[in-house]
Amino acid sequence: MVEFSQRSQRFQASAIRELFKLMADPEIIPLSGGSPADESFPLAEIRTIIDDLLATQGSALLQYGITTGWQPLREAYIQHLLQPKGISAAAENVIITTGSTQGIHLVCDAFLNEGDVVLVESATFLNTLNVLRKFGAQIVAVDMDDQGMCIDDLAAKVQQYHPKLLYTIPTFQNPTGRTIPLERRQAIAQLAAEYDFIVIEDDPYGDVRLEGEALPPIKYFDASGRVIMMNSFSKIIAPGLRVGAAVGTAEIISTLEVFKQGMDTHTDNLAQAVCAEFLNRGLLPAHLQRISAMYKERRDVMLSCLDTYFPASCRYTIPQGGLFLWVELPPGSDTTALLNKAVQAKVAFVPGAPFCLDAESGKRYMRLNYSFSAPEQIREALRRLGALLHDELQA
Ligand SMILES: Cc1ncc(COP(=O)(O)O)c(C=O)c1O
């Protein structure tokens, strides 16, 4: 048998992958995914937009496009998503990507050599961990507290490891739901300038704010051009479109372009044009209001059920936006083992271990998603999980 590449061995065999296969069972209540609610999708608007686009620009959309993206989307992204956050950019600073997943890949392609150090939050998006492993990065975790990444520990690790990249999800983080406050954002941009490393600011959730005031992105404080901000249309319109965007210096964007050319030539034109029209027709603000109200109700149900059904020794984050919250169980708990029992009780969540470099310390956490399931399903799922946890903690 022909051997798979060494790179393929670097993807961690996941103890939970087999369990996830069971989750195709329609009776399981999935608090495990990172999906928007099916009923959140603006189907009628998208249908009208696609009809209009095919009638007026059908051939251009079905033809090959340019690698950096459908020009109207690059412009609309700047006008509707960057300028309101205080970020000024020209088209040369923007590349449209096939989801921000691709943007992360492109930045690794552009900057990482085998063995380069990449700093990440101590619990972080597990797909990114796998991408970094594929590139042979030496991944180092930075401590977090209730306000996200700790700047003291970041500064210490920057001086100790001389990282090439810092990967951070500053707003409504996946998996913890935490948000890094303003002074820390400023400090991150300053450290990047002082110690010469690139910051990937991954921000797919920032616009899904349920309450509270928006904060400027780290990119806003980036006087040195070392911050690359990634955005995604997955959570604010629909993930099946597979459209994301990245903003950085013209030099960085043109290097990403070279790698994207070899990867997929360009992102689907029709999907890009749908996003551009959605923004240019002014549909986004009302849509965000609608989904934020929907997710706020679901989050609140989840929070009140955590209080009602979970043992008092469990702690949890209270995110002001995004899709997830993070539950901490008492020391010695093992959420990977618990998932087995949860699946039998027809509930799914993601155990903490795969999000953490130190899988052992991740074992007492679980990530719960509140965007996908209806409030009554969330209530029932938390009731079942709570009963399992009471049994576990008494055993
Ligand atoms: C932190 C983070 N970054 C990136 C992504 C990927 O998003 P996209 O659908 O744009 O590839 C996700 C998806 O869940 C995510 O949680």
PDB file of C-alpha atoms in Angstrom, residues 100-377:
ATOM      1  CA  SER A 100     -11.775  32.058   6.551  1.00  0.00           C
ATOM      2  CA  THR A 101     -10.537  28.472   6.854  1.00  0.00           C
ATOM      3  CA  GLN A 102      -8.728  29.105   3.586  1.00  0.00           C
ATOM      4  CA  GLY A 103      -7.429  32.464   4.804  1.00  0.00           C
ATOM      5  CA  ILE A 104      -5.715  30.725   7.733  1.00  0.00           C
ATOM      6  CA  HIS A 105      -4.138  28.226   5.340  1.00  0.00           C
ATOM      7  CA  LEU A 106      -2.917  31.000   3.049  1.00  0.00           C
ATOM      8  CA  VAL A 107      -1.250  32.914   5.883  1.00  0.00           C
ATOM      9  CA  CYS A 108       0.506  29.721   7.010  1.00  0.00           C
ATOM     10  CA  ASP A 109       1.629  29.111   3.415  1.00  0.00           C
ATOM     11  CA  ALA A 110       2.974  32.646   3.207  1.00  0.00           C
ATOM     12  CA  PHE A 111       4.817  32.794   6.544  1.00  0.00           C
ATOM     13  CA  LEU A 112       5.509  29.420   8.144  1.00  0.00           C
ATOM     14  CA  ASN A 113       8.597  27.289   7.859  1.00  0.00           C
ATOM     15  CA  GLU A 114       8.824  23.915   9.625  1.00  0.00           C
ATOM     16  CA  GLY A 115       9.495  24.453  13.310  1.00  0.00           C
ATOM     17  CA  ASP A 116       8.435  28.119  13.419  1.00  0.00           C
ATOM     18  CA  VAL A 117       6.680  29.016  16.636  1.00  0.00           C
ATOM     19  CA  VAL A 118       3.006  29.961  16.553  1.00  0.00           C
ATOM     20  CA  LEU A 119       1.310  31.247  19.699  1.00  0.00           C
ATOM     21  CA  VAL A 120      -2.356  30.416  20.224  1.00  0.00           C
ATOM     22  CA  GLU A 121      -4.871  30.906  23.030  1.00  0.00           C
ATOM     23  CA  SER A 122      -4.732  28.011  25.509  1.00  0.00           C
ATOM     24  CA  ALA A 123      -8.066  26.768  24.165  1.00  0.00           C
ATOM     25  CA  THR A 124      -8.549  27.537  20.490  1.00  0.00           C
ATOM     26  CA  PHE A 125     -10.346  26.583  17.272  1.00  0.00           C
ATOM     27  CA  LEU A 126      -9.391  22.961  16.685  1.00  0.00           C
ATOM     28  CA  ASN A 127      -9.296  23.204  12.866  1.00  0.00           C
ATOM     29  CA  THR A 128      -6.604  25.858  13.171  1.00  0.00           C
ATOM     30  CA  LEU A 129      -4.580  23.593  15.457  1.00  0.00           C
ATOM     31  CA  ASN A 130      -4.718  20.916  12.766  1.00  0.00           C
ATOM     32  CA  VAL A 131      -3.677  23.349  10.030  1.00  0.00           C
ATOM     33  CA  LEU A 132      -0.746  24.525  12.156  1.00  0.00           C
ATOM     34  CA  ARG A 133       0.266  20.901  12.798  1.00  0.00           C
ATOM     35  CA  LYS A 134       0.150  20.214   9.066  1.00  0.00           C
ATOM     36  CA  PHE A 135       2.604  23.054   8.494  1.00  0.00           C
ATOM     37  CA  GLY A 136       4.952  21.612  11.133  1.00  0.00           C
ATOM     38  CA  ALA A 137       4.599  24.622  13.434  1.00  0.00           C
ATOM     39  CA  GLN A 138       5.766  24.488  17.016  1.00  0.00           C
ATOM     40  CA  ILE A 139       2.534  25.525  18.708  1.00  0.00           C
ATOM     41  CA  VAL A 140       2.741  27.252  22.090  1.00  0.00           C
ATOM     42  CA  ALA A 141      -0.315  28.071  24.206  1.00  0.00           C
ATOM     43  CA  VAL A 142      -0.788  31.445  25.889  1.00  0.00           C
ATOM     44  CA  ASP A 143      -2.746  31.507  29.168  1.00  0.00           C
ATOM     45  CA  MET A 144      -6.279  32.888  29.200  1.00  0.00           C
ATOM     46  CA  ASP A 145      -8.432  34.345  31.945  1.00  0.00           C
ATOM     47  CA  ASP A 146     -12.041  35.532  31.881  1.00  0.00           C
ATOM     48  CA  GLN A 147     -10.960  38.344  29.549  1.00  0.00           C
ATOM     49  CA  GLY A 148      -9.250  36.117  26.995  1.00  0.00           C
ATOM     50  CA  MET A 149      -5.533  36.025  26.299  1.00  0.00           C
ATOM     51  CA  CYS A 150      -3.336  37.213  29.218  1.00  0.00           C
ATOM     52  CA  ILE A 151      -0.944  39.902  28.067  1.00  0.00           C
ATOM     53  CA  ASP A 152       1.705  39.166  30.717  1.00  0.00           C
ATOM     54  CA  ASP A 153       1.953  35.581  29.572  1.00  0.00           C
ATOM     55  CA  LEU A 154       1.883  36.656  25.916  1.00  0.00           C
ATOM     56  CA  ALA A 155       4.773  39.071  26.481  1.00  0.00           C
ATOM     57  CA  ALA A 156       6.753  36.396  28.346  1.00  0.00           C
ATOM     58  CA  LYS A 157       6.207  33.804  25.614  1.00  0.00           C
ATOM     59  CA  VAL A 158       7.014  36.281  22.857  1.00  0.00           C
ATOM     60  CA  GLN A 159      10.366  36.952  24.519  1.00  0.00           C
ATOM     61  CA  GLN A 160      11.030  33.283  25.190  1.00  0.00           C
ATOM     62  CA  TYR A 161       9.972  31.783  21.841  1.00  0.00           C
ATOM     63  CA  HIS A 162      10.335  34.568  19.215  1.00  0.00           C
ATOM     64  CA  PRO A 163       7.137  33.503  17.428  1.00  0.00           C
ATOM     65  CA  LYS A 164       6.489  34.027  13.738  1.00  0.00           C
ATOM     66  CA  LEU A 165       2.720  34.166  14.219  1.00  0.00           C
ATOM     67  CA  LEU A 166       0.114  34.750  16.869  1.00  0.00           C
ATOM     68  CA  TYR A 167      -3.318  33.268  16.131  1.00  0.00           C
ATOM     69  CA  THR A 168      -6.132  34.849  18.134  1.00  0.00           C
ATOM     70  CA  ILE A 169      -9.929  34.946  18.059  1.00  0.00           C
ATOM     71  CA  PRO A 170     -10.430  38.107  20.117  1.00  0.00           C
ATOM     72  CA  THR A 171     -14.204  38.421  19.968  1.00  0.00           C
ATOM     73  CA  PHE A 172     -16.650  35.751  21.193  1.00  0.00           C
ATOM     74  CA  GLN A 173     -13.859  33.243  20.990  1.00  0.00           C
ATOM     75  CA  ASN A 174     -14.267  29.682  19.806  1.00  0.00           C
ATOM     76  CA  PRO A 175     -14.491  27.669  22.063  1.00  0.00           C
ATOM     77  CA  THR A 176     -14.776  29.887  25.168  1.00  0.00           C
ATOM     78  CA  GLY A 177     -17.060  32.741  24.054  1.00  0.00           C
ATOM     79  CA  ARG A 178     -14.651  35.215  25.717  1.00  0.00           C
ATOM     80  CA  THR A 179     -13.816  38.676  24.377  1.00  0.00           C
ATOM     81  CA  ILE A 180     -10.464  40.443  24.728  1.00  0.00           C
ATOM     82  CA  PRO A 181     -10.932  44.001  26.106  1.00  0.00           C
ATOM     83  CA  LEU A 182      -9.665  47.148  24.422  1.00  0.00           C
ATOM     84  CA  GLU A 183      -6.385  47.682  26.307  1.00  0.00           C
ATOM     85  CA  ARG A 184      -5.322  44.110  25.603  1.00  0.00           C
ATOM     86  CA  ARG A 185      -6.097  44.531  21.907  1.00  0.00           C
ATOM     87  CA  GLN A 186      -3.895  47.588  21.819  1.00  0.00           C
ATOM     88  CA  ALA A 187      -1.133  45.732  23.687  1.00  0.00           C
ATOM     89  CA  ILE A 188      -1.234  42.837  21.196  1.00  0.00           C
ATOM     90  CA  ALA A 189      -0.746  45.196  18.234  1.00  0.00           C
ATOM     91  CA  GLN A 190       2.121  46.928  20.071  1.00  0.00           C
ATOM     92  CA  LEU A 191       3.864  43.646  20.938  1.00  0.00           C
ATOM     93  CA  ALA A 192       3.611  42.526  17.293  1.00  0.00           C
ATOM     94  CA  ALA A 193       5.305  45.749  16.176  1.00  0.00           C
ATOM     95  CA  GLU A 194       7.958  45.627  18.876  1.00  0.00           C
ATOM     96  CA  TYR A 195       8.869  41.951  18.541  1.00  0.00           C
ATOM     97  CA  ASP A 196       8.152  41.539  14.832  1.00  0.00           C
ATOM     98  CA  PHE A 197       5.535  38.822  14.488  1.00  0.00           C
ATOM     99  CA  ILE A 198       2.357  38.488  12.459  1.00  0.00           C
ATOM    100  CA  VAL A 199      -1.045  38.480  14.178  1.00  0.00           C
ATOM    101  CA  ILE A 200      -3.882  36.503  12.598  1.00  0.00           C
ATOM    102  CA  GLU A 201      -6.977  38.154  14.010  1.00  0.00           C
ATOM    103  CA  ASP A 202      -9.691  35.614  13.226  1.00  0.00           C
ATOM    104  CA  ASP A 203     -13.043  37.337  13.587  1.00  0.00           C
ATOM    105  CA  PRO A 204     -15.969  35.311  12.247  1.00  0.00           C
ATOM    106  CA  TYR A 205     -18.199  36.110  15.256  1.00  0.00           C
ATOM    107  CA  GLY A 206     -17.683  39.804  16.063  1.00  0.00           C
ATOM    108  CA  ASP A 207     -20.757  40.947  14.139  1.00  0.00           C
ATOM    109  CA  VAL A 208     -22.976  38.421  15.907  1.00  0.00           C
ATOM    110  CA  ARG A 209     -23.279  40.576  19.015  1.00  0.00           C
ATOM    111  CA  LEU A 210     -26.197  39.800  21.328  1.00  0.00           C
ATOM    112  CA  GLU A 211     -25.623  42.691  23.746  1.00  0.00           C
ATOM    113  CA  GLY A 212     -23.062  45.282  24.813  1.00  0.00           C
ATOM    114  CA  GLU A 213     -20.922  47.711  22.846  1.00  0.00           C
ATOM    115  CA  ALA A 214     -18.724  46.697  19.914  1.00  0.00           C
ATOM    116  CA  LEU A 215     -14.953  46.970  20.412  1.00  0.00           C
ATOM    117  CA  PRO A 216     -12.446  48.005  17.764  1.00  0.00           C
ATOM    118  CA  PRO A 217     -10.577  45.039  16.249  1.00  0.00           C
ATOM    119  CA  ILE A 218      -6.837  44.539  16.941  1.00  0.00           C
ATOM    120  CA  LYS A 219      -6.388  45.597  13.305  1.00  0.00           C
ATOM    121  CA  TYR A 220      -7.606  49.064  14.287  1.00  0.00           C
ATOM    122  CA  PHE A 221      -4.446  49.500  16.417  1.00  0.00           C
ATOM    123  CA  ASP A 222      -2.127  48.071  13.762  1.00  0.00           C
ATOM    124  CA  ALA A 223       0.249  50.895  12.896  1.00  0.00           C
ATOM    125  CA  SER A 224       2.998  48.491  11.769  1.00  0.00           C
ATOM    126  CA  GLY A 225       1.091  46.391   9.198  1.00  0.00           C
ATOM    127  CA  ARG A 226       1.596  43.116  11.065  1.00  0.00           C
ATOM    128  CA  VAL A 227      -2.064  42.297  11.729  1.00  0.00           C
ATOM    129  CA  ILE A 228      -4.049  40.279   9.196  1.00  0.00           C
ATOM    130  CA  MET A 229      -7.746  40.311  10.009  1.00  0.00           C
ATOM    131  CA  MET A 230      -9.972  37.498   8.739  1.00  0.00           C
ATOM    132  CA  ASN A 231     -13.714  37.807   8.402  1.00  0.00           C
ATOM    133  CA  SER A 232     -16.287  35.318   7.233  1.00  0.00           C
ATOM    134  CA  PHE A 233     -19.787  35.413   5.790  1.00  0.00           C
ATOM    135  CA  SER A 234     -20.448  31.964   7.301  1.00  0.00           C
ATOM    136  CA  LYS A 235     -22.047  33.112  10.524  1.00  0.00           C
ATOM    137  CA  ILE A 236     -23.532  36.403   9.297  1.00  0.00           C
ATOM    138  CA  ILE A 237     -25.176  35.106   6.097  1.00  0.00           C
ATOM    139  CA  ALA A 238     -24.639  31.366   5.457  1.00  0.00           C
ATOM    140  CA  PRO A 239     -21.667  28.970   5.701  1.00  0.00           C
ATOM    141  CA  GLY A 240     -22.634  27.024   2.575  1.00  0.00           C
ATOM    142  CA  LEU A 241     -21.659  30.061   0.485  1.00  0.00           C
ATOM    143  CA  ARG A 242     -18.025  29.475   1.603  1.00  0.00           C
ATOM    144  CA  VAL A 243     -17.019  33.133   1.466  1.00  0.00           C
ATOM    145  CA  GLY A 244     -14.533  34.863   3.752  1.00  0.00           C
ATOM    146  CA  ALA A 245     -12.184  37.832   3.461  1.00  0.00           C
ATOM    147  CA  ALA A 246      -8.802  38.920   4.750  1.00  0.00           C
ATOM    148  CA  VAL A 247      -7.339  42.411   5.104  1.00  0.00           C
ATOM    149  CA  GLY A 248      -3.628  43.199   5.399  1.00  0.00           C
ATOM    150  CA  THR A 249      -0.820  45.139   3.725  1.00  0.00           C
ATOM    151  CA  ALA A 250      -0.705  45.068  -0.086  1.00  0.00           C
ATOM    152  CA  GLU A 251       2.527  43.060   0.077  1.00  0.00           C
ATOM    153  CA  ILE A 252       0.995  40.383   2.293  1.00  0.00           C
ATOM    154  CA  ILE A 253      -2.217  40.213   0.241  1.00  0.00           C
ATOM    155  CA  SER A 254      -0.294  39.749  -3.012  1.00  0.00           C
ATOM    156  CA  THR A 255       1.660  36.876  -1.442  1.00  0.00           C
ATOM    157  CA  LEU A 256      -1.591  35.238  -0.285  1.00  0.00           C
ATOM    158  CA  GLU A 257      -2.888  35.698  -3.835  1.00  0.00           C
ATOM    159  CA  VAL A 258      -0.043  33.599  -5.274  1.00  0.00           C
ATOM    160  CA  PHE A 259      -0.889  30.700  -2.952  1.00  0.00           C
ATOM    161  CA  LYS A 260      -4.629  31.021  -3.558  1.00  0.00           C
ATOM    162  CA  GLN A 261      -4.035  30.903  -7.312  1.00  0.00           C
ATOM    163  CA  GLY A 262      -2.525  27.446  -6.891  1.00  0.00           C
ATOM    164  CA  MET A 263      -5.180  26.316  -4.455  1.00  0.00           C
ATOM    165  CA  ASP A 264      -8.528  27.115  -6.085  1.00  0.00           C
ATOM    166  CA  THR A 265      -7.923  29.972  -8.586  1.00  0.00           C
ATOM    167  CA  HIS A 266     -10.707  31.991  -7.013  1.00  0.00           C
ATOM    168  CA  THR A 267     -13.694  31.723  -4.694  1.00  0.00           C
ATOM    169  CA  ASP A 268     -17.071  30.899  -6.296  1.00  0.00           C
ATOM    170  CA  ASN A 269     -18.139  34.061  -8.176  1.00  0.00           C
ATOM    171  CA  LEU A 270     -21.861  33.583  -7.646  1.00  0.00           C
ATOM    172  CA  ALA A 271     -21.444  33.154  -3.893  1.00  0.00           C
ATOM    173  CA  GLN A 272     -19.235  36.258  -3.756  1.00  0.00           C
ATOM    174  CA  ALA A 273     -21.742  38.299  -5.752  1.00  0.00           C
ATOM    175  CA  VAL A 274     -24.560  37.182  -3.435  1.00  0.00           C
ATOM    176  CA  CYS A 275     -22.573  38.497  -0.448  1.00  0.00           C
ATOM    177  CA  ALA A 276     -21.802  41.769  -2.265  1.00  0.00           C
ATOM    178  CA  GLU A 277     -25.468  42.332  -3.141  1.00  0.00           C
ATOM    179  CA  PHE A 278     -26.570  41.425   0.377  1.00  0.00           C
ATOM    180  CA  LEU A 279     -24.293  44.171   1.697  1.00  0.00           C
ATOM    181  CA  ASN A 280     -25.011  46.725  -1.035  1.00  0.00           C
ATOM    182  CA  ARG A 281     -28.793  46.323  -0.755  1.00  0.00           C
ATOM    183  CA  GLY A 282     -28.443  47.209   2.925  1.00  0.00           C
ATOM    184  CA  LEU A 283     -29.819  43.868   4.090  1.00  0.00           C
ATOM    185  CA  LEU A 284     -27.122  42.998   6.621  1.00  0.00           C
ATOM    186  CA  PRO A 285     -28.069  45.244   9.599  1.00  0.00           C
ATOM    187  CA  ALA A 286     -31.659  43.952   9.812  1.00  0.00           C
ATOM    188  CA  HIS A 287     -30.480  40.385   9.291  1.00  0.00           C
ATOM    189  CA  LEU A 288     -27.923  40.705  12.094  1.00  0.00           C
ATOM    190  CA  GLN A 289     -30.590  42.130  14.374  1.00  0.00           C
ATOM    191  CA  ARG A 290     -32.859  39.198  13.623  1.00  0.00           C
ATOM    192  CA  ILE A 291     -30.247  36.491  14.210  1.00  0.00           C
ATOM    193  CA  SER A 292     -28.862  38.217  17.289  1.00  0.00           C
ATOM    194  CA  ALA A 293     -32.346  38.294  18.846  1.00  0.00           C
ATOM    195  CA  MET A 294     -32.794  34.603  17.992  1.00  0.00           C
ATOM    196  CA  TYR A 295     -29.429  33.606  19.468  1.00  0.00           C
ATOM    197  CA  LYS A 296     -29.867  35.807  22.533  1.00  0.00           C
ATOM    198  CA  GLU A 297     -33.069  33.979  23.406  1.00  0.00           C
ATOM    199  CA  ARG A 298     -31.287  30.628  22.950  1.00  0.00           C
ATOM    200  CA  ARG A 299     -28.263  31.714  24.959  1.00  0.00           C
ATOM    201  CA  ASP A 300     -30.484  32.916  27.778  1.00  0.00           C
ATOM    202  CA  VAL A 301     -32.359  29.612  27.839  1.00  0.00           C
ATOM    203  CA  MET A 302     -29.020  27.791  27.979  1.00  0.00           C
ATOM    204  CA  LEU A 303     -27.745  29.984  30.815  1.00  0.00           C
ATOM    205  CA  SER A 304     -30.871  29.545  32.880  1.00  0.00           C
ATOM    206  CA  CYS A 305     -30.809  25.750  32.289  1.00  0.00           C
ATOM    207  CA  LEU A 306     -27.162  25.627  33.357  1.00  0.00           C
ATOM    208  CA  ASP A 307     -28.251  27.196  36.635  1.00  0.00           C
ATOM    209  CA  THR A 308     -31.223  24.871  37.001  1.00  0.00           C
ATOM    210  CA  TYR A 309     -29.879  21.513  35.858  1.00  0.00           C
ATOM    211  CA  PHE A 310     -26.085  21.496  36.207  1.00  0.00           C
ATOM    212  CA  PRO A 311     -24.326  20.786  39.527  1.00  0.00           C
ATOM    213  CA  ALA A 312     -23.443  23.988  41.387  1.00  0.00           C
ATOM    214  CA  SER A 313     -19.749  23.100  41.121  1.00  0.00           C
ATOM    215  CA  CYS A 314     -19.807  23.747  37.333  1.00  0.00           C
ATOM    216  CA  ARG A 315     -18.753  27.199  36.077  1.00  0.00           C
ATOM    217  CA  TYR A 316     -19.476  28.658  32.684  1.00  0.00           C
ATOM    218  CA  THR A 317     -18.738  31.702  30.557  1.00  0.00           C
ATOM    219  CA  ILE A 318     -21.469  34.234  29.683  1.00  0.00           C
ATOM    220  CA  PRO A 319     -20.666  35.311  26.119  1.00  0.00           C
ATOM    221  CA  GLN A 320     -22.032  38.613  24.819  1.00  0.00           C
ATOM    222  CA  GLY A 321     -22.179  37.200  21.306  1.00  0.00           C
ATOM    223  CA  GLY A 322     -21.096  34.463  18.974  1.00  0.00           C
ATOM    224  CA  LEU A 323     -22.316  30.885  19.081  1.00  0.00           C
ATOM    225  CA  PHE A 324     -20.691  29.121  22.043  1.00  0.00           C
ATOM    226  CA  LEU A 325     -20.189  28.975  25.752  1.00  0.00           C
ATOM    227  CA  TRP A 326     -17.590  27.009  27.706  1.00  0.00           C
ATOM    228  CA  VAL A 327     -18.369  24.964  30.788  1.00  0.00           C
ATOM    229  CA  GLU A 328     -15.768  24.099  33.414  1.00  0.00           C
ATOM    230  CA  LEU A 329     -16.411  20.974  35.483  1.00  0.00           C
ATOM    231  CA  PRO A 330     -14.735  20.131  38.794  1.00  0.00           C
ATOM    232  CA  PRO A 331     -11.128  18.830  38.708  1.00  0.00           C
ATOM    233  CA  GLY A 332     -10.857  15.190  37.676  1.00  0.00           C
ATOM    234  CA  SER A 333     -13.849  15.361  35.287  1.00  0.00           C
ATOM    235  CA  ASP A 334     -13.443  13.842  31.837  1.00  0.00           C
ATOM    236  CA  THR A 335     -15.775  15.263  29.218  1.00  0.00           C
ATOM    237  CA  THR A 336     -14.495  12.914  26.484  1.00  0.00           C
ATOM    238  CA  ALA A 337     -15.750   9.946  28.518  1.00  0.00           C
ATOM    239  CA  LEU A 338     -18.932  11.873  29.313  1.00  0.00           C
ATOM    240  CA  LEU A 339     -19.642  12.390  25.603  1.00  0.00           C
ATOM    241  CA  ASN A 340     -20.085   8.631  25.193  1.00  0.00           C
ATOM    242  CA  LYS A 341     -22.851   8.634  27.751  1.00  0.00           C
ATOM    243  CA  ALA A 342     -24.320  11.853  26.379  1.00  0.00           C
ATOM    244  CA  VAL A 343     -24.610  10.366  22.909  1.00  0.00           C
ATOM    245  CA  GLN A 344     -26.500   7.422  24.403  1.00  0.00           C
ATOM    246  CA  ALA A 345     -28.779   9.977  26.068  1.00  0.00           C
ATOM    247  CA  LYS A 346     -29.146  11.582  22.601  1.00  0.00           C
ATOM    248  CA  VAL A 347     -27.252  14.806  23.271  1.00  0.00           C
ATOM    249  CA  ALA A 348     -23.974  15.927  21.720  1.00  0.00           C
ATOM    250  CA  PHE A 349     -21.407  18.541  22.760  1.00  0.00           C
ATOM    251  CA  VAL A 350     -17.702  18.956  22.034  1.00  0.00           C
ATOM    252  CA  PRO A 351     -15.350  17.905  24.837  1.00  0.00           C
ATOM    253  CA  GLY A 352     -12.623  20.375  25.782  1.00  0.00           C
ATOM    254  CA  ALA A 353      -9.544  18.248  25.083  1.00  0.00           C
ATOM    255  CA  PRO A 354      -9.251  18.712  21.293  1.00  0.00           C
ATOM    256  CA  PHE A 355      -9.277  22.513  21.689  1.00  0.00           C
ATOM    257  CA  CYS A 356      -6.300  22.427  24.038  1.00  0.00           C
ATOM    258  CA  LEU A 357      -2.637  21.652  23.378  1.00  0.00           C
ATOM    259  CA  ASP A 358      -2.531  20.229  26.848  1.00  0.00           C
ATOM    260  CA  ALA A 359      -5.356  17.747  26.289  1.00  0.00           C
ATOM    261  CA  GLU A 360      -5.196  16.604  29.924  1.00  0.00           C
ATOM    262  CA  SER A 361      -6.094  20.043  31.245  1.00  0.00           C
ATOM    263  CA  GLY A 362      -8.805  20.374  28.574  1.00  0.00           C
ATOM    264  CA  LYS A 363     -10.632  17.292  29.835  1.00  0.00           C
ATOM    265  CA  ARG A 364     -12.706  19.147  32.406  1.00  0.00           C
ATOM    266  CA  TYR A 365     -14.259  21.522  29.852  1.00  0.00           C
ATOM    267  CA  MET A 366     -17.025  21.242  27.305  1.00  0.00           C
ATOM    268  CA  ARG A 367     -18.147  23.571  24.523  1.00  0.00           C
ATOM    269  CA  LEU A 368     -21.862  24.083  24.090  1.00  0.00           C
ATOM    270  CA  ASN A 369     -23.422  25.649  20.996  1.00  0.00           C
ATOM    271  CA  TYR A 370     -26.617  27.653  21.442  1.00  0.00           C
ATOM    272  CA  SER A 371     -27.223  28.899  17.894  1.00  0.00           C
ATOM    273  CA  PHE A 372     -28.376  25.769  16.112  1.00  0.00           C
ATOM    274  CA  SER A 373     -31.016  24.139  18.298  1.00  0.00           C
ATOM    275  CA  ALA A 374     -34.436  25.540  19.182  1.00  0.00           C
ATOM    276  CA  PRO A 375     -34.978  26.755  22.776  1.00  0.00           C
ATOM    277  CA  GLU A 376     -37.054  23.734  23.789  1.00  0.00           C
ATOM    278  CA  GLN A 377     -34.368  21.372  22.450  1.00  0.00           C
TER     279      GLN A 377
END
